[in-house]
Amino acid sequence: MPNRVSALSELAEQLRSAEFDLSQRWDNVDKWFEVWAERPGLRASLRHHLLELPDEQAAAVIRRSRETTTHFAWCLRDVADEPFTFWLHEYKEQRDWRVGYADSVHNHRYHFCTTILRGGYLHERYAATINPGTELVRSAELVTATPCPVGASAFLLASDFHRIPRAADGTMTFLVKSREVTPWSLSYDPDTHESQRHVPVESRLEKLASRL
C-alpha cells in the first residue's frame, strides 16, 4: 500500500511537471486526479500523513486552515511557486451548520477537483444568470442533484455554481485547488433572491488604512 506522503507527493509532482497552464486546462487536471483518487488505501495514506507531520509542518497546516459555517477547511499543502493547493474538508454535523456557505448556491475564485473519503453528500449544480450591471447573481436554476458516496469524484470550474444542502455526519473530502482565477466569488439565496460578492480579506489590506 502506498503511504500517504508518497500519494500526495506523486500528485504534486504530476501537477508541477505539467507542460501547460493548469488553470487553462483544468479538465486535464481532473483526468489525472480521477486516476489518483482511485488508488487503494488513499484514506489510510492521508491519515498516515497527518500522524507523521513534524511539529513545524503541523503548525503550518493549522495556520493556513480555517473554519466555515459548514466545515473545517484544512490546508495540507500550499507552496508559493506551485499553481495548486491541497485541502481536506471536514464537514460539521448537520445540526451545527449555519446558513451561508456550502449550503448556499455559490461559485469559487478557483477551479478544483474533489473526492469523498468518508461519508457522503447531496451535490447540486445550478445554471446562474449574472446581472451585467451589478455583476451579482440575478437567478439560479437547479440543473442536477446527485447523491455522492465515498469514492465519488468531481471537478468544478470557477464559473460553475453549486450547492451542498446536506452531508452525512463525519463526511470528509480531499481537494486540489488551482490558484485564484477571479478576484471574488458569488453566492445566491434562492429563497430571498439575494446575492452577495465575497472578496478575500487578504486582498483588502491596501485599502484598510484609507478606511480608518
PDB file of N, CA, C and O in Angstrom, residues 68-129:
ATOM      1  N   THR A  68     -15.369  27.307   8.504  1.00  0.00           N
ATOM      2  CA  THR A  68     -16.512  27.951   7.864  1.00  0.00           C
ATOM      3  C   THR A  68     -17.773  27.573   8.634  1.00  0.00           C
ATOM      4  O   THR A  68     -17.705  26.847   9.626  1.00  0.00           O
ATOM      5  N   THR A  69     -18.918  28.042   8.171  1.00  0.00           N
ATOM      6  CA  THR A  69     -20.166  27.738   8.875  1.00  0.00           C
ATOM      7  C   THR A  69     -20.610  26.292   8.697  1.00  0.00           C
ATOM      8  O   THR A  69     -21.463  25.812   9.440  1.00  0.00           O
ATOM      9  N   THR A  70     -20.031  25.588   7.717  1.00  0.00           N
ATOM     10  CA  THR A  70     -20.458  24.211   7.450  1.00  0.00           C
ATOM     11  C   THR A  70     -19.344  23.175   7.580  1.00  0.00           C
ATOM     12  O   THR A  70     -19.626  21.985   7.720  1.00  0.00           O
ATOM     13  N   HIS A  71     -18.077  23.606   7.527  1.00  0.00           N
ATOM     14  CA  HIS A  71     -16.990  22.637   7.585  1.00  0.00           C
ATOM     15  C   HIS A  71     -15.677  23.293   7.998  1.00  0.00           C
ATOM     16  O   HIS A  71     -15.557  24.526   8.002  1.00  0.00           O
ATOM     17  N   PHE A  72     -14.723  22.452   8.356  1.00  0.00           N
ATOM     18  CA  PHE A  72     -13.356  22.889   8.621  1.00  0.00           C
ATOM     19  C   PHE A  72     -12.535  22.625   7.364  1.00  0.00           C
ATOM     20  O   PHE A  72     -12.565  21.517   6.815  1.00  0.00           O
ATOM     21  N   ALA A  73     -11.830  23.631   6.889  1.00  0.00           N
ATOM     22  CA  ALA A  73     -11.023  23.508   5.673  1.00  0.00           C
ATOM     23  C   ALA A  73      -9.552  23.471   6.085  1.00  0.00           C
ATOM     24  O   ALA A  73      -8.983  24.483   6.514  1.00  0.00           O
ATOM     25  N   TRP A  74      -8.939  22.286   5.966  1.00  0.00           N
ATOM     26  CA  TRP A  74      -7.548  22.069   6.380  1.00  0.00           C
ATOM     27  C   TRP A  74      -6.639  22.134   5.152  1.00  0.00           C
ATOM     28  O   TRP A  74      -6.776  21.326   4.239  1.00  0.00           O
ATOM     29  N   CYS A  75      -5.710  23.069   5.146  1.00  0.00           N
ATOM     30  CA  CYS A  75      -4.800  23.235   4.010  1.00  0.00           C
ATOM     31  C   CYS A  75      -3.555  22.382   4.225  1.00  0.00           C
ATOM     32  O   CYS A  75      -2.689  22.710   5.040  1.00  0.00           O
ATOM     33  N   LEU A  76      -3.448  21.276   3.498  1.00  0.00           N
ATOM     34  CA  LEU A  76      -2.334  20.343   3.667  1.00  0.00           C
ATOM     35  C   LEU A  76      -1.079  20.774   2.930  1.00  0.00           C
ATOM     36  O   LEU A  76       0.034  20.433   3.336  1.00  0.00           O
ATOM     37  N   ARG A  77      -1.242  21.518   1.833  1.00  0.00           N
ATOM     38  CA  ARG A  77      -0.071  21.909   1.044  1.00  0.00           C
ATOM     39  C   ARG A  77      -0.353  23.235   0.354  1.00  0.00           C
ATOM     40  O   ARG A  77      -1.367  23.398  -0.327  1.00  0.00           O
ATOM     41  N   ASP A  78       0.564  24.181   0.529  1.00  0.00           N
ATOM     42  CA  ASP A  78       0.471  25.481  -0.139  1.00  0.00           C
ATOM     43  C   ASP A  78       1.887  26.015  -0.302  1.00  0.00           C
ATOM     44  O   ASP A  78       2.440  26.639   0.595  1.00  0.00           O
ATOM     45  N   VAL A  79       2.482  25.714  -1.444  1.00  0.00           N
ATOM     46  CA  VAL A  79       3.842  26.141  -1.764  1.00  0.00           C
ATOM     47  C   VAL A  79       3.745  27.297  -2.753  1.00  0.00           C
ATOM     48  O   VAL A  79       3.086  27.185  -3.789  1.00  0.00           O
ATOM     49  N   ALA A  80       4.402  28.403  -2.443  1.00  0.00           N
ATOM     50  CA  ALA A  80       4.190  29.658  -3.166  1.00  0.00           C
ATOM     51  C   ALA A  80       4.343  29.542  -4.679  1.00  0.00           C
ATOM     52  O   ALA A  80       3.585  30.149  -5.428  1.00  0.00           O
ATOM     53  N   ASP A  81       5.327  28.777  -5.153  1.00  0.00           N
ATOM     54  CA  ASP A  81       5.575  28.731  -6.601  1.00  0.00           C
ATOM     55  C   ASP A  81       4.830  27.597  -7.298  1.00  0.00           C
ATOM     56  O   ASP A  81       5.059  27.334  -8.475  1.00  0.00           O
ATOM     57  N   GLU A  82       3.911  26.927  -6.589  1.00  0.00           N
ATOM     58  CA  GLU A  82       3.117  25.870  -7.205  1.00  0.00           C
ATOM     59  C   GLU A  82       1.728  26.402  -7.565  1.00  0.00           C
ATOM     60  O   GLU A  82       1.114  27.119  -6.760  1.00  0.00           O
ATOM     61  N   PRO A  83       1.208  26.055  -8.746  1.00  0.00           N
ATOM     62  CA  PRO A  83      -0.085  26.590  -9.182  1.00  0.00           C
ATOM     63  C   PRO A  83      -1.282  25.804  -8.640  1.00  0.00           C
ATOM     64  O   PRO A  83      -2.320  25.713  -9.293  1.00  0.00           O
ATOM     65  N   PHE A  84      -1.162  25.241  -7.438  1.00  0.00           N
ATOM     66  CA  PHE A  84      -2.227  24.441  -6.846  1.00  0.00           C
ATOM     67  C   PHE A  84      -2.033  24.375  -5.342  1.00  0.00           C
ATOM     68  O   PHE A  84      -0.954  24.693  -4.820  1.00  0.00           O
ATOM     69  N   THR A  85      -3.074  23.971  -4.644  1.00  0.00           N
ATOM     70  CA  THR A  85      -3.006  23.711  -3.204  1.00  0.00           C
ATOM     71  C   THR A  85      -3.800  22.440  -2.908  1.00  0.00           C
ATOM     72  O   THR A  85      -4.698  22.067  -3.665  1.00  0.00           O
ATOM     73  N   PHE A  86      -3.482  21.775  -1.792  1.00  0.00           N
ATOM     74  CA  PHE A  86      -4.182  20.561  -1.365  1.00  0.00           C
ATOM     75  C   PHE A  86      -4.952  20.848  -0.079  1.00  0.00           C
ATOM     76  O   PHE A  86      -4.418  21.494   0.835  1.00  0.00           O
ATOM     77  N   TRP A  87      -6.170  20.297   0.013  1.00  0.00           N
ATOM     78  CA  TRP A  87      -7.026  20.559   1.171  1.00  0.00           C
ATOM     79  C   TRP A  87      -7.773  19.307   1.608  1.00  0.00           C
ATOM     80  O   TRP A  87      -8.084  18.440   0.782  1.00  0.00           O
ATOM     81  N   LEU A  88      -8.071  19.239   2.895  1.00  0.00           N
ATOM     82  CA  LEU A  88      -9.047  18.305   3.448  1.00  0.00           C
ATOM     83  C   LEU A  88     -10.216  19.133   3.981  1.00  0.00           C
ATOM     84  O   LEU A  88      -9.995  20.114   4.705  1.00  0.00           O
ATOM     85  N   HIS A  89     -11.432  18.762   3.607  1.00  0.00           N
ATOM     86  CA  HIS A  89     -12.614  19.408   4.169  1.00  0.00           C
ATOM     87  C   HIS A  89     -13.295  18.442   5.119  1.00  0.00           C
ATOM     88  O   HIS A  89     -13.665  17.325   4.736  1.00  0.00           O
ATOM     89  N   GLU A  90     -13.439  18.877   6.348  1.00  0.00           N
ATOM     90  CA  GLU A  90     -14.067  18.073   7.398  1.00  0.00           C
ATOM     91  C   GLU A  90     -15.428  18.694   7.709  1.00  0.00           C
ATOM     92  O   GLU A  90     -15.499  19.758   8.334  1.00  0.00           O
ATOM     93  N   TYR A  91     -16.494  18.060   7.244  1.00  0.00           N
ATOM     94  CA  TYR A  91     -17.829  18.639   7.403  1.00  0.00           C
ATOM     95  C   TYR A  91     -18.331  18.477   8.836  1.00  0.00           C
ATOM     96  O   TYR A  91     -18.166  17.432   9.457  1.00  0.00           O
ATOM     97  N   LYS A  92     -18.957  19.535   9.323  1.00  0.00           N
ATOM     98  CA  LYS A  92     -19.544  19.504  10.651  1.00  0.00           C
ATOM     99  C   LYS A  92     -20.807  18.645  10.631  1.00  0.00           C
ATOM    100  O   LYS A  92     -21.378  18.374   9.573  1.00  0.00           O
ATOM    101  N   GLU A  93     -21.257  18.231  11.813  1.00  0.00           N
ATOM    102  CA  GLU A  93     -22.542  17.557  11.894  1.00  0.00           C
ATOM    103  C   GLU A  93     -23.614  18.506  11.368  1.00  0.00           C
ATOM    104  O   GLU A  93     -23.557  19.719  11.605  1.00  0.00           O
ATOM    105  N   GLN A  94     -24.598  17.959  10.679  1.00  0.00           N
ATOM    106  CA  GLN A  94     -25.610  18.787  10.028  1.00  0.00           C
ATOM    107  C   GLN A  94     -26.297  19.738  11.013  1.00  0.00           C
ATOM    108  O   GLN A  94     -26.602  20.887  10.679  1.00  0.00           O
ATOM    109  N   ARG A  95     -26.508  19.318  12.234  1.00  0.00           N
ATOM    110  CA  ARG A  95     -27.196  20.155  13.222  1.00  0.00           C
ATOM    111  C   ARG A  95     -26.386  21.404  13.578  1.00  0.00           C
ATOM    112  O   ARG A  95     -26.940  22.364  14.109  1.00  0.00           O
ATOM    113  N   ASP A  96     -25.075  21.377  13.275  1.00  0.00           N
ATOM    114  CA  ASP A  96     -24.211  22.520  13.602  1.00  0.00           C
ATOM    115  C   ASP A  96     -23.998  23.462  12.418  1.00  0.00           C
ATOM    116  O   ASP A  96     -23.293  24.460  12.550  1.00  0.00           O
ATOM    117  N   TRP A  97     -24.572  23.138  11.263  1.00  0.00           N
ATOM    118  CA  TRP A  97     -24.419  24.017  10.103  1.00  0.00           C
ATOM    119  C   TRP A  97     -25.126  25.339  10.347  1.00  0.00           C
ATOM    120  O   TRP A  97     -26.179  25.403  10.996  1.00  0.00           O
ATOM    121  N   ARG A  98     -24.568  26.391   9.822  1.00  0.00           N
ATOM    122  CA  ARG A  98     -25.197  27.705   9.813  1.00  0.00           C
ATOM    123  C   ARG A  98     -25.351  28.139   8.371  1.00  0.00           C
ATOM    124  O   ARG A  98     -24.501  27.842   7.528  1.00  0.00           O
ATOM    125  N   VAL A  99     -26.411  28.849   8.085  1.00  0.00           N
ATOM    126  CA  VAL A  99     -26.719  29.233   6.709  1.00  0.00           C
ATOM    127  C   VAL A  99     -25.618  30.108   6.132  1.00  0.00           C
ATOM    128  O   VAL A  99     -25.080  30.986   6.805  1.00  0.00           O
ATOM    129  N   GLY A 100     -25.260  29.843   4.858  1.00  0.00           N
ATOM    130  CA  GLY A 100     -24.427  30.808   4.170  1.00  0.00           C
ATOM    131  C   GLY A 100     -23.128  30.327   3.590  1.00  0.00           C
ATOM    132  O   GLY A 100     -22.361  31.143   3.080  1.00  0.00           O
ATOM    133  N   TYR A 101     -22.810  29.030   3.618  1.00  0.00           N
ATOM    134  CA  TYR A 101     -21.561  28.612   2.981  1.00  0.00           C
ATOM    135  C   TYR A 101     -21.837  27.469   2.009  1.00  0.00           C
ATOM    136  O   TYR A 101     -22.394  27.690   0.940  1.00  0.00           O
ATOM    137  N   ALA A 102     -21.476  26.253   2.352  1.00  0.00           N
ATOM    138  CA  ALA A 102     -21.652  25.153   1.394  1.00  0.00           C
ATOM    139  C   ALA A 102     -23.107  24.976   0.997  1.00  0.00           C
ATOM    140  O   ALA A 102     -23.410  24.517  -0.105  1.00  0.00           O
ATOM    141  N   ASP A 103     -24.030  25.364   1.892  1.00  0.00           N
ATOM    142  CA  ASP A 103     -25.444  25.161   1.608  1.00  0.00           C
ATOM    143  C   ASP A 103     -26.072  26.316   0.839  1.00  0.00           C
ATOM    144  O   ASP A 103     -27.272  26.311   0.572  1.00  0.00           O
ATOM    145  N   SER A 104     -25.282  27.320   0.454  1.00  0.00           N
ATOM    146  CA  SER A 104     -25.772  28.381  -0.424  1.00  0.00           C
ATOM    147  C   SER A 104     -25.414  28.023  -1.872  1.00  0.00           C
ATOM    148  O   SER A 104     -24.516  27.217  -2.111  1.00  0.00           O
ATOM    149  N   VAL A 105     -26.117  28.613  -2.827  1.00  0.00           N
ATOM    150  CA  VAL A 105     -25.723  28.468  -4.231  1.00  0.00           C
ATOM    151  C   VAL A 105     -24.546  29.418  -4.446  1.00  0.00           C
ATOM    152  O   VAL A 105     -24.666  30.621  -4.212  1.00  0.00           O
ATOM    153  N   HIS A 106     -23.400  28.874  -4.868  1.00  0.00           N
ATOM    154  CA  HIS A 106     -22.203  29.705  -4.926  1.00  0.00           C
ATOM    155  C   HIS A 106     -21.213  29.176  -5.961  1.00  0.00           C
ATOM    156  O   HIS A 106     -21.313  28.042  -6.417  1.00  0.00           O
ATOM    157  N   ASN A 107     -20.268  30.026  -6.301  1.00  0.00           N
ATOM    158  CA  ASN A 107     -19.125  29.586  -7.106  1.00  0.00           C
ATOM    159  C   ASN A 107     -17.857  29.842  -6.298  1.00  0.00           C
ATOM    160  O   ASN A 107     -17.932  30.156  -5.101  1.00  0.00           O
ATOM    161  N   HIS A 108     -16.687  29.710  -6.936  1.00  0.00           N
ATOM    162  CA  HIS A 108     -15.421  29.884  -6.235  1.00  0.00           C
ATOM    163  C   HIS A 108     -14.476  30.758  -7.051  1.00  0.00           C
ATOM    164  O   HIS A 108     -14.686  30.963  -8.247  1.00  0.00           O
ATOM    165  N   ARG A 109     -13.429  31.233  -6.400  1.00  0.00           N
ATOM    166  CA  ARG A 109     -12.421  32.039  -7.095  1.00  0.00           C
ATOM    167  C   ARG A 109     -11.400  31.160  -7.816  1.00  0.00           C
ATOM    168  O   ARG A 109     -10.506  31.672  -8.468  1.00  0.00           O
ATOM    169  N   TYR A 110     -11.532  29.863  -7.695  1.00  0.00           N
ATOM    170  CA  TYR A 110     -10.560  28.914  -8.220  1.00  0.00           C
ATOM    171  C   TYR A 110     -11.294  27.718  -8.818  1.00  0.00           C
ATOM    172  O   TYR A 110     -12.477  27.490  -8.557  1.00  0.00           O
ATOM    173  N   HIS A 111     -10.590  26.936  -9.625  1.00  0.00           N
ATOM    174  CA  HIS A 111     -11.091  25.640 -10.077  1.00  0.00           C
ATOM    175  C   HIS A 111     -10.694  24.598  -9.027  1.00  0.00           C
ATOM    176  O   HIS A 111      -9.714  24.788  -8.301  1.00  0.00           O
ATOM    177  N   PHE A 112     -11.411  23.486  -8.977  1.00  0.00           N
ATOM    178  CA  PHE A 112     -10.984  22.443  -8.047  1.00  0.00           C
ATOM    179  C   PHE A 112     -11.498  21.074  -8.471  1.00  0.00           C
ATOM    180  O   PHE A 112     -12.469  20.943  -9.212  1.00  0.00           O
ATOM    181  N   CYS A 113     -10.798  20.037  -7.981  1.00  0.00           N
ATOM    182  CA  CYS A 113     -11.224  18.648  -8.081  1.00  0.00           C
ATOM    183  C   CYS A 113     -11.400  18.134  -6.655  1.00  0.00           C
ATOM    184  O   CYS A 113     -10.647  18.525  -5.754  1.00  0.00           O
ATOM    185  N   THR A 114     -12.357  17.244  -6.455  1.00  0.00           N
ATOM    186  CA  THR A 114     -12.597  16.725  -5.115  1.00  0.00           C
ATOM    187  C   THR A 114     -13.000  15.261  -5.165  1.00  0.00           C
ATOM    188  O   THR A 114     -13.557  14.793  -6.162  1.00  0.00           O
ATOM    189  N   THR A 115     -12.706  14.548  -4.091  1.00  0.00           N
ATOM    190  CA  THR A 115     -13.152  13.163  -3.939  1.00  0.00           C
ATOM    191  C   THR A 115     -13.603  12.952  -2.503  1.00  0.00           C
ATOM    192  O   THR A 115     -13.047  13.555  -1.571  1.00  0.00           O
ATOM    193  N   ILE A 116     -14.624  12.129  -2.311  1.00  0.00           N
ATOM    194  CA  ILE A 116     -15.167  11.883  -0.971  1.00  0.00           C
ATOM    195  C   ILE A 116     -14.427  10.717  -0.327  1.00  0.00           C
ATOM    196  O   ILE A 116     -14.400   9.606  -0.862  1.00  0.00           O
ATOM    197  N   LEU A 117     -13.831  10.976   0.820  1.00  0.00           N
ATOM    198  CA  LEU A 117     -13.064   9.972   1.549  1.00  0.00           C
ATOM    199  C   LEU A 117     -13.911   9.227   2.574  1.00  0.00           C
ATOM    200  O   LEU A 117     -13.657   8.065   2.882  1.00  0.00           O
ATOM    201  N   ARG A 118     -14.917   9.916   3.095  1.00  0.00           N
ATOM    202  CA  ARG A 118     -15.726   9.357   4.190  1.00  0.00           C
ATOM    203  C   ARG A 118     -17.092  10.026   4.155  1.00  0.00           C
ATOM    204  O   ARG A 118     -17.192  11.212   3.860  1.00  0.00           O
ATOM    205  N   GLY A 119     -18.153   9.267   4.430  1.00  0.00           N
ATOM    206  CA  GLY A 119     -19.486   9.852   4.463  1.00  0.00           C
ATOM    207  C   GLY A 119     -20.076  10.028   3.073  1.00  0.00           C
ATOM    208  O   GLY A 119     -20.025   9.128   2.237  1.00  0.00           O
ATOM    209  N   GLY A 120     -20.603  11.202   2.805  1.00  0.00           N
ATOM    210  CA  GLY A 120     -21.202  11.498   1.511  1.00  0.00           C
ATOM    211  C   GLY A 120     -22.083  12.726   1.618  1.00  0.00           C
ATOM    212  O   GLY A 120     -22.414  13.183   2.717  1.00  0.00           O
ATOM    213  N   TYR A 121     -22.476  13.273   0.470  1.00  0.00           N
ATOM    214  CA  TYR A 121     -23.367  14.440   0.486  1.00  0.00           C
ATOM    215  C   TYR A 121     -24.204  14.502  -0.782  1.00  0.00           C
ATOM    216  O   TYR A 121     -23.956  13.780  -1.757  1.00  0.00           O
ATOM    217  N   LEU A 122     -25.207  15.361  -0.751  1.00  0.00           N
ATOM    218  CA  LEU A 122     -26.002  15.654  -1.934  1.00  0.00           C
ATOM    219  C   LEU A 122     -25.373  16.856  -2.616  1.00  0.00           C
ATOM    220  O   LEU A 122     -25.180  17.905  -1.987  1.00  0.00           O
ATOM    221  N   HIS A 123     -25.037  16.706  -3.897  1.00  0.00           N
ATOM    222  CA  HIS A 123     -24.378  17.780  -4.639  1.00  0.00           C
ATOM    223  C   HIS A 123     -25.305  18.310  -5.719  1.00  0.00           C
ATOM    224  O   HIS A 123     -25.758  17.553  -6.581  1.00  0.00           O
ATOM    225  N   GLU A 124     -25.604  19.597  -5.663  1.00  0.00           N
ATOM    226  CA  GLU A 124     -26.480  20.232  -6.637  1.00  0.00           C
ATOM    227  C   GLU A 124     -25.681  21.196  -7.511  1.00  0.00           C
ATOM    228  O   GLU A 124     -24.846  21.948  -7.010  1.00  0.00           O
ATOM    229  N   ARG A 125     -25.943  21.154  -8.807  1.00  0.00           N
ATOM    230  CA  ARG A 125     -25.343  22.097  -9.755  1.00  0.00           C
ATOM    231  C   ARG A 125     -26.435  23.020 -10.286  1.00  0.00           C
ATOM    232  O   ARG A 125     -27.576  22.586 -10.504  1.00  0.00           O
ATOM    233  N   TYR A 126     -26.064  24.283 -10.504  1.00  0.00           N
ATOM    234  CA  TYR A 126     -27.025  25.308 -10.913  1.00  0.00           C
ATOM    235  C   TYR A 126     -26.553  26.047 -12.159  1.00  0.00           C
ATOM    236  O   TYR A 126     -25.341  26.211 -12.383  1.00  0.00           O
ATOM    237  N   ALA A 127     -27.523  26.511 -12.931  1.00  0.00           N
ATOM    238  CA  ALA A 127     -27.258  27.441 -14.027  1.00  0.00           C
ATOM    239  C   ALA A 127     -27.621  28.828 -13.508  1.00  0.00           C
ATOM    240  O   ALA A 127     -28.793  29.095 -13.193  1.00  0.00           O
ATOM    241  N   ALA A 128     -26.631  29.681 -13.375  1.00  0.00           N
ATOM    242  CA  ALA A 128     -26.850  31.014 -12.801  1.00  0.00           C
ATOM    243  C   ALA A 128     -26.838  32.085 -13.889  1.00  0.00           C
ATOM    244  O   ALA A 128     -26.071  32.007 -14.851  1.00  0.00           O
ATOM    245  N   THR A 129     -27.682  33.076 -13.719  1.00  0.00           N
ATOM    246  CA  THR A 129     -27.714  34.239 -14.608  1.00  0.00           C
ATOM    247  C   THR A 129     -27.142  35.423 -13.850  1.00  0.00           C
ATOM    248  O   THR A 129     -27.579  35.734 -12.732  1.00  0.00           O
TER     249      THR A 129
END
